[in-house]
CSV table of C-alpha atoms in Angstrom, one decimal:
chain,number,residue,atom,x,y,z
A,159,UNK,CA,11.7,2.1,12.6
A,160,UNK,CA,12.9,3.4,16.5
A,161,UNK,CA,12.0,7.5,16.4
A,162,UNK,CA,14.9,9.2,16.2
A,163,UNK,CA,16.4,13.3,16.2
A,164,UNK,CA,18.3,14.9,14.5
A,165,UNK,CA,21.1,15.2,16.9
A,166,UNK,CA,21.2,11.6,16.6
A,167,UNK,CA,21.8,11.6,12.1
A,168,UNK,CA,26.1,10.9,12.8
A,169,UNK,CA,28.8,10.6,9.6
A,170,UNK,CA,29.1,13.3,8.8
A,171,UNK,CA,26.0,15.5,8.5
A,172,UNK,CA,25.5,18.6,10.1
A,173,UNK,CA,22.2,18.4,12.3
A,174,UNK,CA,21.9,22.5,10.2
A,175,UNK,CA,21.7,19.9,6.4
A,176,UNK,CA,19.3,16.7,8.3
A,177,UNK,CA,16.6,19.1,8.4
A,178,UNK,CA,16.9,20.1,5.0
A,179,UNK,CA,16.6,16.2,4.0
A,180,UNK,CA,14.0,15.9,6.2
A,181,UNK,CA,11.9,18.8,4.8
A,182,UNK,CA,12.6,17.6,1.2
A,183,UNK,CA,11.7,14.7,2.5
A,184,UNK,CA,8.0,16.1,3.4
A,185,UNK,CA,8.2,18.2,1.3
A,186,UNK,CA,8.5,15.1,-1.7
A,187,UNK,CA,6.4,12.8,-0.1
A,188,UNK,CA,3.4,15.0,0.9
A,189,UNK,CA,3.5,16.1,-3.5
A,190,UNK,CA,3.7,12.3,-5.1
A,191,UNK,CA,0.9,11.7,-2.7
A,192,UNK,CA,-1.6,14.5,-3.9
A,193,UNK,CA,-0.6,13.1,-6.8
A,194,UNK,CA,-1.3,9.7,-6.8
A,195,UNK,CA,2.2,9.1,-8.2
A,196,UNK,CA,4.4,5.9,-6.9
A,197,UNK,CA,6.7,6.6,-4.1
A,198,UNK,CA,9.6,3.9,-2.9
A,199,UNK,CA,12.6,4.5,-1.1
A,200,UNK,CA,15.2,4.2,-3.4
A,201,UNK,CA,13.4,7.3,-5.7
A,202,UNK,CA,13.0,9.1,-2.5
A,203,UNK,CA,16.6,8.9,-1.8
A,204,UNK,CA,17.5,9.8,-5.4
A,205,UNK,CA,15.2,12.8,-5.3
A,206,UNK,CA,15.0,14.5,-1.6
A,207,UNK,CA,17.7,13.0,0.3
A,208,UNK,CA,20.7,15.0,-2.2
A,209,UNK,CA,23.6,17.1,-0.9
A,210,UNK,CA,25.7,18.2,-3.2
A,211,UNK,CA,29.3,16.2,-2.0
A,212,UNK,CA,28.1,13.2,-0.2
A,213,UNK,CA,26.7,10.4,-0.5
A,214,UNK,CA,24.0,9.6,2.4
A,215,UNK,CA,24.5,5.8,3.6
A,216,UNK,CA,21.4,3.9,3.6
A,217,UNK,CA,22.0,4.1,8.0
A,218,UNK,CA,21.4,7.0,7.2
A,219,UNK,CA,18.6,6.9,5.2
A,220,UNK,CA,16.5,4.9,7.8
A,221,UNK,CA,17.2,7.8,10.3
A,222,UNK,CA,16.2,11.1,8.2
A,223,UNK,CA,12.7,8.3,7.3
A,224,UNK,CA,12.4,8.0,11.3
A,225,UNK,CA,12.5,11.6,11.5
A,226,UNK,CA,10.5,12.2,8.9
A,227,UNK,CA,7.9,9.6,10.2
A,228,UNK,CA,7.7,11.2,13.1
A,229,UNK,CA,7.3,15.1,12.6
A,230,UNK,CA,4.5,14.2,10.7
A,231,UNK,CA,3.0,12.6,13.2
A,232,UNK,CA,3.9,16.0,15.1
A,233,UNK,CA,3.1,18.4,12.8
A,234,UNK,CA,0.2,16.8,11.0
A,235,UNK,CA,-1.5,14.0,12.9
A,236,UNK,CA,-0.2,12.0,9.6
A,237,UNK,CA,1.4,8.0,10.1
A,238,UNK,CA,3.8,8.0,7.3
A,239,UNK,CA,3.6,3.8,6.4
A,240,UNK,CA,5.7,1.6,4.2
A,241,UNK,CA,3.9,-1.5,2.8
A,242,UNK,CA,6.5,-2.7,5.4
A,243,UNK,CA,4.9,-1.8,8.1
A,244,UNK,CA,2.0,-3.6,6.7
A,245,UNK,CA,-0.1,-5.9,9.5
A,246,UNK,CA,-0.8,-9.5,9.2
A,247,UNK,CA,-1.3,-12.3,10.9
A,248,UNK,CA,0.6,-14.6,12.3
A,249,UNK,CA,-0.7,-17.7,14.1
A,250,UNK,CA,2.4,-18.4,16.2
A,251,UNK,CA,2.6,-15.9,17.9
A,252,UNK,CA,6.2,-14.9,18.1
A,253,UNK,CA,7.7,-15.0,14.4
A,254,UNK,CA,6.7,-16.2,11.5
A,255,UNK,CA,10.0,-17.8,9.6
A,256,UNK,CA,12.8,-15.2,10.5
A,257,UNK,CA,10.9,-12.3,10.3
A,258,UNK,CA,10.0,-10.9,14.9
A,259,UNK,CA,6.6,-9.3,14.6
A,260,UNK,CA,5.2,-7.3,17.5
A,261,UNK,CA,1.3,-6.8,18.6
A,262,UNK,CA,-0.7,-3.8,17.4
A,263,UNK,CA,-2.0,-2.1,20.9
A,264,UNK,CA,-5.9,-2.8,21.0
A,265,UNK,CA,-6.0,-5.7,18.0
A,266,UNK,CA,-5.8,-9.0,17.3
A,267,UNK,CA,-3.8,-8.8,14.6
A,268,UNK,CA,0.5,-8.0,14.0
A,269,UNK,CA,2.7,-6.1,12.6
A,270,UNK,CA,6.4,-7.5,11.0
A,271,UNK,CA,9.2,-4.8,11.9
A,272,UNK,CA,11.9,-4.3,9.0
A,273,UNK,CA,13.4,-2.1,8.5
A,274,UNK,CA,12.2,-0.6,4.5
A,275,UNK,CA,13.9,-2.0,1.1
A,276,UNK,CA,14.6,0.1,-1.7
A,277,UNK,CA,10.8,-0.6,-3.0
A,278,UNK,CA,9.0,-0.5,-0.4
A,279,UNK,CA,5.5,1.7,-0.9
A,280,UNK,CA,5.2,4.8,1.5
A,281,UNK,CA,2.0,6.8,2.1
A,282,UNK,CA,0.0,9.4,4.2
A,283,UNK,CA,-3.0,8.5,6.4
A,284,UNK,CA,-5.4,9.9,8.9
A,285,UNK,CA,-5.2,6.9,11.2
A,286,UNK,CA,-6.0,9.1,14.2
A,287,UNK,CA,-9.7,8.6,14.2
A,288,UNK,CA,-11.5,6.3,16.2
A,289,UNK,CA,-13.5,3.1,14.1
A,290,UNK,CA,-17.0,3.7,14.1
A,291,UNK,CA,-15.5,7.9,12.9
A,292,UNK,CA,-13.9,6.3,10.4
A,293,UNK,CA,-17.2,3.6,9.5
A,294,UNK,CA,-19.3,6.4,9.5
A,295,UNK,CA,-17.0,8.5,7.1
A,296,UNK,CA,-17.2,6.0,4.6
A,297,UNK,CA,-21.0,5.6,5.2
A,298,UNK,CA,-21.6,8.9,4.0
A,299,UNK,CA,-18.9,9.0,1.0
A,300,UNK,CA,-20.6,10.0,-2.4
A,301,UNK,CA,-18.3,7.5,-4.4
A,302,UNK,CA,-19.5,4.7,-1.8
A,303,UNK,CA,-20.1,2.5,-5.8
A,304,UNK,CA,-16.5,2.4,-5.7
A,305,UNK,CA,-15.8,1.8,-3.0
A,306,UNK,CA,-17.5,-1.5,-2.2
A,307,UNK,CA,-16.3,-2.4,-6.0
A,308,UNK,CA,-13.2,-2.0,-4.7
A,309,UNK,CA,-13.2,-4.6,-1.9
A,310,UNK,CA,-15.4,-7.2,-4.3
A,311,UNK,CA,-12.2,-6.8,-7.1
A,312,UNK,CA,-9.4,-6.2,-4.7
A,313,UNK,CA,-11.6,-9.7,-2.5
A,314,UNK,CA,-11.5,-11.6,-5.6
A,315,UNK,CA,-8.2,-10.8,-6.7
A,316,UNK,CA,-7.4,-13.0,-3.2
A,317,UNK,CA,-8.7,-15.4,-3.8
A,318,UNK,CA,-7.0,-16.0,-6.8
A,319,UNK,CA,-3.5,-16.4,-4.6
A,320,UNK,CA,-3.2,-12.6,-4.6
A,321,UNK,CA,-2.7,-12.1,-8.6
A,322,UNK,CA,-4.5,-12.0,-11.6
A,323,UNK,CA,-4.4,-11.1,-15.1
A,324,UNK,CA,-5.7,-7.6,-16.3
A,325,UNK,CA,-8.4,-9.7,-19.3
A,326,UNK,CA,-9.0,-12.4,-16.5
A,327,UNK,CA,-10.1,-9.3,-14.6
A,328,UNK,CA,-11.2,-7.1,-16.8
A,329,UNK,CA,-13.5,-10.0,-17.9
A,330,UNK,CA,-15.1,-10.4,-14.4
A,331,UNK,CA,-16.3,-6.7,-13.8
A,332,UNK,CA,-17.8,-6.8,-16.9
A,333,UNK,CA,-18.5,-10.3,-17.2
A,334,UNK,CA,-20.1,-10.8,-13.7
A,335,UNK,CA,-20.2,-7.1,-11.7
A,336,UNK,CA,-21.7,-5.5,-14.7
A,337,UNK,CA,-19.5,-3.1,-15.5
A,338,UNK,CA,-19.5,-1.4,-18.3
A,339,UNK,CA,-16.7,-2.3,-20.8
A,340,UNK,CA,-17.2,1.3,-23.0
A,341,UNK,CA,-19.2,4.1,-21.5
A,342,UNK,CA,-19.7,8.1,-22.4
A,343,UNK,CA,-20.3,9.0,-19.2
A,344,UNK,CA,-16.5,8.3,-18.5
A,345,UNK,CA,-17.0,5.0,-16.5
A,346,UNK,CA,-16.5,2.1,-17.2
A,347,UNK,CA,-13.7,-1.3,-17.2
A,348,UNK,CA,-10.1,1.1,-18.1
A,349,UNK,CA,-11.7,4.0,-16.0
A,350,UNK,CA,-12.0,2.5,-12.9
A,351,UNK,CA,-8.8,-0.2,-13.0
A,352,UNK,CA,-6.9,3.4,-14.2
A,353,UNK,CA,-8.5,5.7,-11.0
A,354,UNK,CA,-8.2,2.2,-8.4
A,355,UNK,CA,-4.2,2.5,-10.2
A,356,UNK,CA,-3.6,5.8,-9.6
A,357,UNK,CA,-5.4,5.7,-5.8
A,358,UNK,CA,-2.8,2.8,-4.7
A,359,UNK,CA,-5.4,0.1,-4.4
A,360,UNK,CA,-4.8,-1.7,-7.0
A,361,UNK,CA,-0.7,-2.2,-8.9
A,362,UNK,CA,-0.2,-3.2,-12.4
A,363,UNK,CA,3.1,-5.5,-13.2
A,364,UNK,CA,4.4,-6.7,-15.9
A,365,UNK,CA,4.6,-10.6,-16.6
A,366,UNK,CA,7.1,-12.5,-17.1
A,367,UNK,CA,5.4,-14.6,-20.7
A,368,UNK,CA,4.4,-12.4,-23.0
A,369,UNK,CA,1.6,-13.3,-26.3
A,370,UNK,CA,1.9,-15.4,-29.2
A,371,UNK,CA,2.0,-12.1,-30.9
A,372,UNK,CA,4.8,-11.2,-28.7
A,373,UNK,CA,2.9,-8.8,-26.9
A,374,UNK,CA,3.4,-7.7,-23.1
A,375,UNK,CA,0.8,-8.8,-21.3
A,376,UNK,CA,0.4,-7.5,-17.0
A,377,UNK,CA,-1.1,-8.7,-14.3
A,378,UNK,CA,-3.3,-6.9,-11.1
A,379,UNK,CA,-1.8,-6.9,-7.4
A,380,UNK,CA,-2.9,-5.7,-4.1
A,381,UNK,CA,-1.4,-1.7,-4.5
A,382,UNK,CA,0.1,-0.1,-1.1
A,383,UNK,CA,-3.4,1.4,-0.1
A,384,UNK,CA,-5.1,-1.7,-0.3
A,385,UNK,CA,-1.9,-3.3,1.8
A,386,UNK,CA,-2.1,-0.3,4.4
A,387,UNK,CA,-5.7,1.4,4.6
A,388,UNK,CA,-7.1,-1.8,4.2
A,389,UNK,CA,-5.2,-4.4,5.6
A,390,UNK,CA,-4.6,-8.0,3.7
A,391,UNK,CA,-5.9,-8.9,7.5
A,392,UNK,CA,-9.7,-7.1,6.8
A,393,UNK,CA,-9.7,-8.1,3.2
A,394,UNK,CA,-9.8,-11.6,4.6
A,395,UNK,CA,-12.1,-11.0,6.6
A,396,UNK,CA,-14.7,-9.5,4.2
A,397,UNK,CA,-14.0,-12.3,2.5
A,398,UNK,CA,-14.9,-14.4,4.6
A,399,UNK,CA,-18.3,-13.4,5.7
A,400,UNK,CA,-19.3,-12.5,2.7
A,401,UNK,CA,-19.1,-16.5,2.1
A,402,UNK,CA,-20.1,-16.9,5.3
A,403,UNK,CA,-17.1,-20.2,5.5
A,404,UNK,CA,-13.2,-20.1,7.2
A,405,UNK,CA,-9.8,-21.2,5.2
A,406,UNK,CA,-6.9,-23.0,5.7
A,407,UNK,CA,-3.7,-22.5,6.4
A,408,UNK,CA,-2.1,-22.9,3.5
A,409,UNK,CA,-5.2,-20.8,2.0
A,410,UNK,CA,-4.7,-17.7,3.9
A,411,UNK,CA,-1.3,-17.8,3.1
A,412,UNK,CA,-2.1,-18.3,-0.8
A,413,UNK,CA,-4.2,-15.3,-0.8
A,414,UNK,CA,-2.1,-12.7,1.2
A,415,UNK,CA,0.8,-13.4,-1.1
A,416,UNK,CA,2.5,-15.5,1.4
A,417,UNK,CA,5.6,-17.9,0.6
A,418,UNK,CA,5.8,-21.8,2.1
């Protein structure tokens, strides 16, 4: 999304009103991120982009989000990013289907370029630290046990085609990773899954089918932080490094949830 200024917001929205809305958007996103709640473009428009007797058009919404992104970077050095900005692996270096891609500076990845959709997830990330500094920080974190398990769980979901049924994931965590099903110290399968959902590394969603008793079945997939903070290409490299093997293009597309 291009950088823009309040003065560029047209269609009857004054600079004063635009500034007020941008401030509301920033406070809303900051609060939602601090409380580990999901933020979508749809929610931003309905909760923070409100003005009496006026409907904000989609084009104005995109511009206002662009201004908020610019101000988060200038004022706090935070990158306000959505899942539509996630790095992807592109083999032809030009495009994939009808989607355009541009190189990411200093990386072999490319970034998919398109406008945010109503379902996009927005989060705040500090992308400023150098790679070595980030590695050092992660090595000294007190919750490294959980971080390591996060990568293993996400890697398992990737190898399962990007989704995994709730029961299957719980079985993998308890029987193969040795995480207790129940524990008195509040660290067990259920508590870890809840934490990973709250932090945005996992997303839990309803499956179309029901059990024979008409009970709802759930599945897990990548959360916005898995896509934006870790990055699916990096997760793919991690999985390949663990097994010391190389996947074919069709396998990579399936693991990363790319429809053919």
